[in-house]
PDB file of C-alpha atoms in Angstrom:
ATOM      1  CA  MET C 250     -11.560  11.894  -7.957  1.00  0.00           C
ATOM      2  CA  SER C 251     -10.408  15.384  -6.935  1.00  0.00           C
ATOM      3  CA  ARG C 252     -11.883  16.956 -10.092  1.00  0.00           C
ATOM      4  CA  ASN C 253     -15.130  18.918  -9.866  1.00  0.00           C
ATOM      5  CA  ASP C 254     -16.505  16.755 -12.684  1.00  0.00           C
ATOM      6  CA  TRP C 255     -15.415  13.426 -11.139  1.00  0.00           C
ATOM      7  CA  GLN C 256     -18.832  11.853 -11.753  1.00  0.00           C
ATOM      8  CA  GLU C 257     -18.313  12.336 -15.491  1.00  0.00           C
ATOM      9  CA  ALA C 258     -14.560  11.670 -15.414  1.00  0.00           C
ATOM     10  CA  ILE C 259     -14.911   8.152 -13.933  1.00  0.00           C
ATOM     11  CA  LYS C 260     -17.069   7.139 -16.910  1.00  0.00           C
ATOM     12  CA  LEU C 261     -14.048   7.440 -19.211  1.00  0.00           C
ATOM     13  CA  PRO C 262     -12.442   4.007 -19.712  1.00  0.00           C
ATOM     14  CA  ILE C 263      -8.658   4.049 -19.398  1.00  0.00           C
ATOM     15  CA  GLY C 264      -6.500   1.648 -21.379  1.00  0.00           C
ATOM     16  CA  HIS C 265      -3.291   0.609 -19.647  1.00  0.00           C
ATOM     17  CA  LEU C 266      -0.089  -0.785 -21.164  1.00  0.00           C
ATOM     18  CA  PRO C 267       2.593  -2.203 -18.836  1.00  0.00           C
ATOM     19  CA  CYS C 268       5.739  -0.094 -18.832  1.00  0.00           C
ATOM     20  CA  GLY C 269       6.725   0.157 -15.171  1.00  0.00           C
ATOM     21  CA  SER C 270       8.705  -2.009 -12.795  1.00  0.00           C
ATOM     22  CA  GLY C 271       5.881  -3.721 -10.916  1.00  0.00           C
ATOM     23  CA  ASN C 272       2.984  -3.428 -13.396  1.00  0.00           C
ATOM     24  CA  ALA C 273       0.457  -4.207 -10.655  1.00  0.00           C
ATOM     25  CA  PHE C 274      -2.461  -2.283 -12.140  1.00  0.00           C
ATOM     26  CA  ILE C 275      -2.472  -4.074 -15.508  1.00  0.00           C
ATOM     27  CA  THR C 276      -1.700  -7.407 -13.817  1.00  0.00           C
ATOM     28  CA  ASN C 277      -4.903  -7.064 -11.795  1.00  0.00           C
ATOM     29  CA  ILE C 278      -6.859  -6.106 -14.917  1.00  0.00           C
ATOM     30  CA  VAL C 279      -5.601  -9.223 -16.723  1.00  0.00           C
ATOM     31  CA  ARG C 280      -6.355 -11.444 -13.709  1.00  0.00           C
ATOM     32  CA  TYR C 281      -9.821  -9.901 -13.343  1.00  0.00           C
ATOM     33  CA  SER C 282     -10.525 -10.627 -17.016  1.00  0.00           C
ATOM     34  CA  LYS C 283      -9.741 -14.295 -16.181  1.00  0.00           C
ATOM     35  CA  GLN C 284      -6.751 -14.587 -18.512  1.00  0.00           C
ATOM     36  CA  PRO C 285      -3.397 -16.157 -17.660  1.00  0.00           C
ATOM     37  CA  ILE C 286      -0.652 -13.580 -17.245  1.00  0.00           C
ATOM     38  CA  MET C 287       1.938 -13.790 -20.002  1.00  0.00           C
ATOM     39  CA  LYS C 288       5.463 -14.439 -18.747  1.00  0.00           C
ATOM     40  CA  THR C 289       7.488 -12.317 -21.155  1.00  0.00           C
ATOM     41  CA  MET C 290       7.115  -8.538 -21.208  1.00  0.00           C
ATOM     42  CA  GLU C 291       6.566  -8.556 -24.980  1.00  0.00           C
ATOM     43  CA  LYS C 292       3.611 -10.955 -24.717  1.00  0.00           C
ATOM     44  CA  PHE C 293       2.307  -9.124 -21.634  1.00  0.00           C
ATOM     45  CA  ILE C 294       2.228  -5.820 -23.574  1.00  0.00           C
ATOM     46  CA  VAL C 295       0.400  -7.512 -26.475  1.00  0.00           C
ATOM     47  CA  GLN C 296      -2.063  -9.025 -24.003  1.00  0.00           C
ATOM     48  CA  ALA C 297      -2.804  -5.592 -22.530  1.00  0.00           C
ATOM     49  CA  ALA C 298      -3.147  -4.094 -26.023  1.00  0.00           C
ATOM     50  CA  VAL C 299      -5.708  -6.773 -26.963  1.00  0.00           C
ATOM     51  CA  ILE C 300      -7.757  -5.897 -23.857  1.00  0.00           C
ATOM     52  CA  ILE C 301      -7.707  -2.247 -24.939  1.00  0.00           C
ATOM     53  CA  ALA C 302      -8.439  -2.996 -28.625  1.00  0.00           C
ATOM     54  CA  THR C 303     -11.394  -5.260 -27.779  1.00  0.00           C
ATOM     55  CA  HIS C 304     -12.751  -2.565 -25.450  1.00  0.00           C
ATOM     56  CA  ASN C 305     -12.911  -5.044 -22.580  1.00  0.00           C
ATOM     57  CA  VAL C 306     -13.983  -2.493 -19.932  1.00  0.00           C
ATOM     58  CA  LEU C 307     -13.680  -3.743 -16.362  1.00  0.00           C
ATOM     59  CA  PRO C 308     -14.951  -1.901 -13.279  1.00  0.00           C
ATOM     60  CA  PHE C 309     -12.299  -1.365 -10.593  1.00  0.00           C
ATOM     61  CA  ASP C 310     -12.707  -0.597  -6.891  1.00  0.00           C
ATOM     62  CA  MET C 311     -11.210   2.538  -5.399  1.00  0.00           C
ATOM     63  CA  ALA C 312     -10.352   3.128  -1.756  1.00  0.00           C
ATOM     64  CA  LEU C 313     -10.730   6.370   0.116  1.00  0.00           C
ATOM     65  CA  LEU C 314      -8.346   7.132   2.964  1.00  0.00           C
ATOM     66  CA  ASP C 315      -8.373   9.988   5.468  1.00  0.00           C
ATOM     67  CA  ILE C 316      -5.012  10.506   7.147  1.00  0.00           C
ATOM     68  CA  CYS C 317      -4.280  12.408  10.337  1.00  0.00           C
ATOM     69  CA  ASP C 318      -2.793  15.474   8.645  1.00  0.00           C
ATOM     70  CA  GLY C 319      -6.156  16.153   6.988  1.00  0.00           C
ATOM     71  CA  GLN C 320      -5.422  14.755   3.539  1.00  0.00           C
ATOM     72  CA  ARG C 321      -8.050  12.704   1.754  1.00  0.00           C
ATOM     73  CA  LEU C 322      -6.446  10.209  -0.625  1.00  0.00           C
ATOM     74  CA  PHE C 323      -7.880   7.895  -3.263  1.00  0.00           C
ATOM     75  CA  SER C 324      -6.249   4.613  -4.222  1.00  0.00           C
ATOM     76  CA  PHE C 325      -6.970   2.223  -7.072  1.00  0.00           C
ATOM     77  CA  LEU C 326      -4.411  -0.388  -6.020  1.00  0.00           C
ATOM     78  CA  CYS C 327      -3.334  -0.472  -2.400  1.00  0.00           C
ATOM     79  CA  ILE C 328      -2.305   1.536   0.607  1.00  0.00           C
ATOM     80  CA  GLU C 329       1.085   0.659   2.056  1.00  0.00           C
ATOM     81  CA  TRP C 330       2.908   1.885   5.086  1.00  0.00           C
ATOM     82  CA  GLY C 331       6.269   0.613   6.259  1.00  0.00           C
ATOM     83  CA  VAL C 332       8.940  -1.502   4.634  1.00  0.00           C
ATOM     84  CA  VAL C 333       7.287  -2.255   1.269  1.00  0.00           C
ATOM     85  CA  ALA C 334       6.339   1.398   0.776  1.00  0.00           C
ATOM     86  CA  ASP C 335       9.884   2.373   1.778  1.00  0.00           C
ATOM     87  CA  VAL C 336      11.342  -0.125  -0.690  1.00  0.00           C
ATOM     88  CA  ASP C 337       9.037   1.138  -3.440  1.00  0.00           C
ATOM     89  CA  CYS C 338       9.886   4.829  -2.862  1.00  0.00           C
ATOM     90  CA  ASP C 339      13.564   4.446  -1.957  1.00  0.00           C
ATOM     91  CA  SER C 340      14.264   2.195  -4.966  1.00  0.00           C
ATOM     92  CA  GLU C 341      13.417   4.952  -7.459  1.00  0.00           C
ATOM     93  CA  GLN C 342      17.141   5.740  -7.665  1.00  0.00           C
ATOM     94  CA  TYR C 343      17.664   2.219  -9.089  1.00  0.00           C
ATOM     95  CA  ARG C 344      14.880   2.377 -11.698  1.00  0.00           C
ATOM     96  CA  PHE C 345      17.446   1.581 -14.422  1.00  0.00           C
ATOM     97  CA  LEU C 346      17.668  -1.936 -12.881  1.00  0.00           C
ATOM     98  CA  GLY C 347      14.006  -2.730 -13.691  1.00  0.00           C
ATOM     99  CA  GLU C 348      12.330  -5.127 -11.238  1.00  0.00           C
ATOM    100  CA  THR C 349      15.716  -5.876  -9.615  1.00  0.00           C
ATOM    101  CA  ARG C 350      15.563  -2.429  -7.998  1.00  0.00           C
ATOM    102  CA  PHE C 351      13.071  -3.806  -5.451  1.00  0.00           C
ATOM    103  CA  THR C 352      15.407  -6.639  -4.418  1.00  0.00           C
ATOM    104  CA  VAL C 353      18.368  -4.287  -3.983  1.00  0.00           C
ATOM    105  CA  GLU C 354      16.388  -1.893  -1.795  1.00  0.00           C
ATOM    106  CA  ALA C 355      14.678  -4.727   0.142  1.00  0.00           C
ATOM    107  CA  LEU C 356      18.077  -6.110   1.147  1.00  0.00           C
ATOM    108  CA  LYS C 357      19.030  -2.693   2.514  1.00  0.00           C
ATOM    109  CA  HIS C 358      15.848  -2.596   4.605  1.00  0.00           C
ATOM    110  CA  ILE C 359      16.311  -6.163   5.868  1.00  0.00           C
ATOM    111  CA  ILE C 360      19.794  -5.271   7.102  1.00  0.00           C
ATOM    112  CA  LYS C 361      18.588  -2.043   8.743  1.00  0.00           C
ATOM    113  CA  PRO C 362      14.819  -2.318   9.428  1.00  0.00           C
ATOM    114  CA  ARG C 363      12.612   0.609  10.448  1.00  0.00           C
ATOM    115  CA  SER C 364       9.453   0.436  12.557  1.00  0.00           C
ATOM    116  CA  TYR C 365       6.564   2.891  12.677  1.00  0.00           C
ATOM    117  CA  GLU C 366       4.290   3.941  15.538  1.00  0.00           C
ATOM    118  CA  GLY C 367       0.643   4.396  14.777  1.00  0.00           C
ATOM    119  CA  TYR C 368      -2.720   2.699  14.664  1.00  0.00           C
ATOM    120  CA  ILE C 369      -5.274   1.594  12.102  1.00  0.00           C
ATOM    121  CA  ASP C 370      -9.015   1.946  12.612  1.00  0.00           C
ATOM    122  CA  TYR C 371     -11.208  -0.171  10.359  1.00  0.00           C
ATOM    123  CA  ILE C 372     -14.559  -1.902  10.051  1.00  0.00           C
ATOM    124  CA  PRO C 373     -14.134  -5.675   9.541  1.00  0.00           C
ATOM    125  CA  TYR C 374     -15.760  -7.103   6.441  1.00  0.00           C
ATOM    126  CA  ASP C 375     -18.785  -9.297   7.098  1.00  0.00           C
ATOM    127  CA  ALA C 376     -20.529 -10.983   4.175  1.00  0.00           C
ATOM    128  CA  VAL C 377     -23.962 -10.513   5.788  1.00  0.00           C
ATOM    129  CA  ASP C 378     -23.364  -6.812   6.497  1.00  0.00           C
ATOM    130  CA  ASP C 379     -24.159  -4.156   3.884  1.00  0.00           C
ATOM    131  CA  THR C 380     -21.552  -1.643   5.156  1.00  0.00           C
ATOM    132  CA  ALA C 381     -19.056  -2.481   2.386  1.00  0.00           C
ATOM    133  CA  ASP C 382     -21.701  -2.568  -0.359  1.00  0.00           C
ATOM    134  CA  SER C 383     -23.206   0.742   0.729  1.00  0.00           C
ATOM    135  CA  ASN C 384     -19.848   2.470   0.134  1.00  0.00           C
ATOM    136  CA  GLN C 385     -19.606   1.558  -3.559  1.00  0.00           C
ATOM    137  CA  ILE C 386     -19.073   4.531  -5.831  1.00  0.00           C
ATOM    138  CA  THR C 387     -20.907   4.667  -9.123  1.00  0.00           C
ATOM    139  CA  THR C 388     -21.430   7.403 -11.679  1.00  0.00           C
ATOM    140  CA  ASP C 389     -24.670   8.274  -9.836  1.00  0.00           C
ATOM    141  CA  THR C 390     -22.987   8.661  -6.432  1.00  0.00           C
ATOM    142  CA  THR C 391     -23.270  12.137  -4.928  1.00  0.00           C
ATOM    143  CA  ILE C 392     -20.626  13.827  -2.775  1.00  0.00           C
ATOM    144  CA  ALA C 393     -22.999  13.562   0.216  1.00  0.00           C
ATOM    145  CA  GLN C 394     -23.324   9.803  -0.319  1.00  0.00           C
ATOM    146  CA  LEU C 395     -19.568   9.464  -0.699  1.00  0.00           C
ATOM    147  CA  HIS C 396     -18.978  11.137   2.665  1.00  0.00           C
ATOM    148  CA  ARG C 397     -21.948   9.531   4.480  1.00  0.00           C
ATOM    149  CA  HIS C 398     -19.936   6.794   6.197  1.00  0.00           C
ATOM    150  CA  LEU C 399     -16.846   8.880   6.925  1.00  0.00           C
ATOM    151  CA  LEU C 400     -16.324  10.431  10.333  1.00  0.00           C
ATOM    152  CA  PRO C 401     -14.887  13.963  10.551  1.00  0.00           C
ATOM    153  CA  LEU C 402     -11.120  13.909  11.133  1.00  0.00           C
ATOM    154  CA  ASN C 403     -11.499  15.881  14.377  1.00  0.00           C
ATOM    155  CA  GLU C 404     -13.960  13.321  15.766  1.00  0.00           C
ATOM    156  CA  PRO C 405     -12.406  10.295  17.495  1.00  0.00           C
ATOM    157  CA  ILE C 406     -13.386   6.936  16.048  1.00  0.00           C
ATOM    158  CA  PRO C 407     -15.239   4.846  18.641  1.00  0.00           C
ATOM    159  CA  THR C 408     -13.532   1.468  19.055  1.00  0.00           C
ATOM    160  CA  ASP C 409     -15.555  -0.060  21.926  1.00  0.00           C
ATOM    161  CA  SER C 410     -16.557  -3.436  20.447  1.00  0.00           C
ATOM    162  CA  THR C 411     -19.794  -3.497  22.456  1.00  0.00           C
ATOM    163  CA  SER C 412     -21.191  -0.362  20.805  1.00  0.00           C
ATOM    164  CA  THR C 413     -19.558  -0.033  17.357  1.00  0.00           C
ATOM    165  CA  LYS C 414     -18.284  -2.018  14.375  1.00  0.00           C
ATOM    166  CA  TRP C 415     -15.003  -0.077  14.340  1.00  0.00           C
ATOM    167  CA  ARG C 416     -11.859  -1.933  15.475  1.00  0.00           C
ATOM    168  CA  ARG C 417      -8.315  -0.699  16.145  1.00  0.00           C
ATOM    169  CA  ILE C 418      -4.903  -2.309  15.623  1.00  0.00           C
ATOM    170  CA  ASN C 419      -2.063  -0.581  17.483  1.00  0.00           C
ATOM    171  CA  GLY C 420       1.564  -0.441  16.277  1.00  0.00           C
ATOM    172  CA  PRO C 421       4.483  -0.419  16.113  1.00  0.00           C
ATOM    173  CA  PHE C 422       4.404  -1.736  12.560  1.00  0.00           C
ATOM    174  CA  LEU C 423       7.112  -2.944  10.213  1.00  0.00           C
ATOM    175  CA  HIS C 424       4.644  -3.104   7.347  1.00  0.00           C
ATOM    176  CA  VAL C 425       0.972  -2.465   6.644  1.00  0.00           C
ATOM    177  CA  LEU C 426      -0.685  -3.394   3.348  1.00  0.00           C
ATOM    178  CA  ILE C 427      -4.353  -2.645   2.719  1.00  0.00           C
ATOM    179  CA  THR C 428      -5.584  -3.797  -0.662  1.00  0.00           C
ATOM    180  CA  SER C 429      -8.698  -4.914  -2.480  1.00  0.00           C
ATOM    181  CA  LYS C 430      -6.610  -6.211  -5.393  1.00  0.00           C
ATOM    182  CA  ALA C 431      -4.879  -9.564  -5.570  1.00  0.00           C
ATOM    183  CA  CYS C 432      -1.541  -8.415  -7.004  1.00  0.00           C
ATOM    184  CA  ILE C 433       0.831  -5.708  -5.830  1.00  0.00           C
ATOM    185  CA  SER C 434       3.206  -6.463  -8.708  1.00  0.00           C
ATOM    186  CA  LYS C 435       3.331  -8.795 -11.707  1.00  0.00           C
ATOM    187  CA  ASP C 436       5.004 -11.464  -9.571  1.00  0.00           C
ATOM    188  CA  VAL C 437       3.449 -10.889  -6.115  1.00  0.00           C
ATOM    189  CA  ILE C 438      -0.041 -12.043  -5.167  1.00  0.00           C
ATOM    190  CA  ALA C 439      -0.858 -10.281  -1.895  1.00  0.00           C
ATOM    191  CA  SER C 440      -4.444 -11.407  -1.292  1.00  0.00           C
ATOM    192  CA  PHE C 441      -6.920 -14.034  -2.344  1.00  0.00           C
ATOM    193  CA  ARG C 442     -10.680 -13.781  -2.490  1.00  0.00           C
ATOM    194  CA  SER C 443     -12.783 -16.902  -2.229  1.00  0.00           C
ATOM    195  CA  THR C 444     -15.839 -17.052  -4.485  1.00  0.00           C
TER     196      THR C 444
END
């Protein structure tokens, strides 16, 4: 998304084989294609390869996040802040343990928890409101359309519920998880969507 030719680049389908510790991205692809997730890694890799070989292209949402230091980030999976993000990053030293690395690091954070000051501004989802739909990015989306609903970072977000849709949640936080995907790993379903 940071490329000058991002409108062309997002047209390129990307095949994904599981080879990490959590394998959340491919797990969500498999779930979205309405297939059961294979239990063994060998079968899971074959399942992903079949999706690639059959050219089963699935559209995937992306999130855009502006953070206070001026960075604009894009996410295809989730945005985490707090203990789970700490466990994910701090467990890199135990990568040789596979998925067990998360358990080892989680125990360390349970014994000595951290909390984080901050706040989250958001617009609640409403099925009868077109705010969420109007932010969808397609190959025809222009940069101006992409930025249309974003406020400048130096402009405070209005959170008065009588005059705006924006809401604020104040910390401290132990953990924040913002996701549009069901799974944050092969074994963890973080959200459900009713249909």
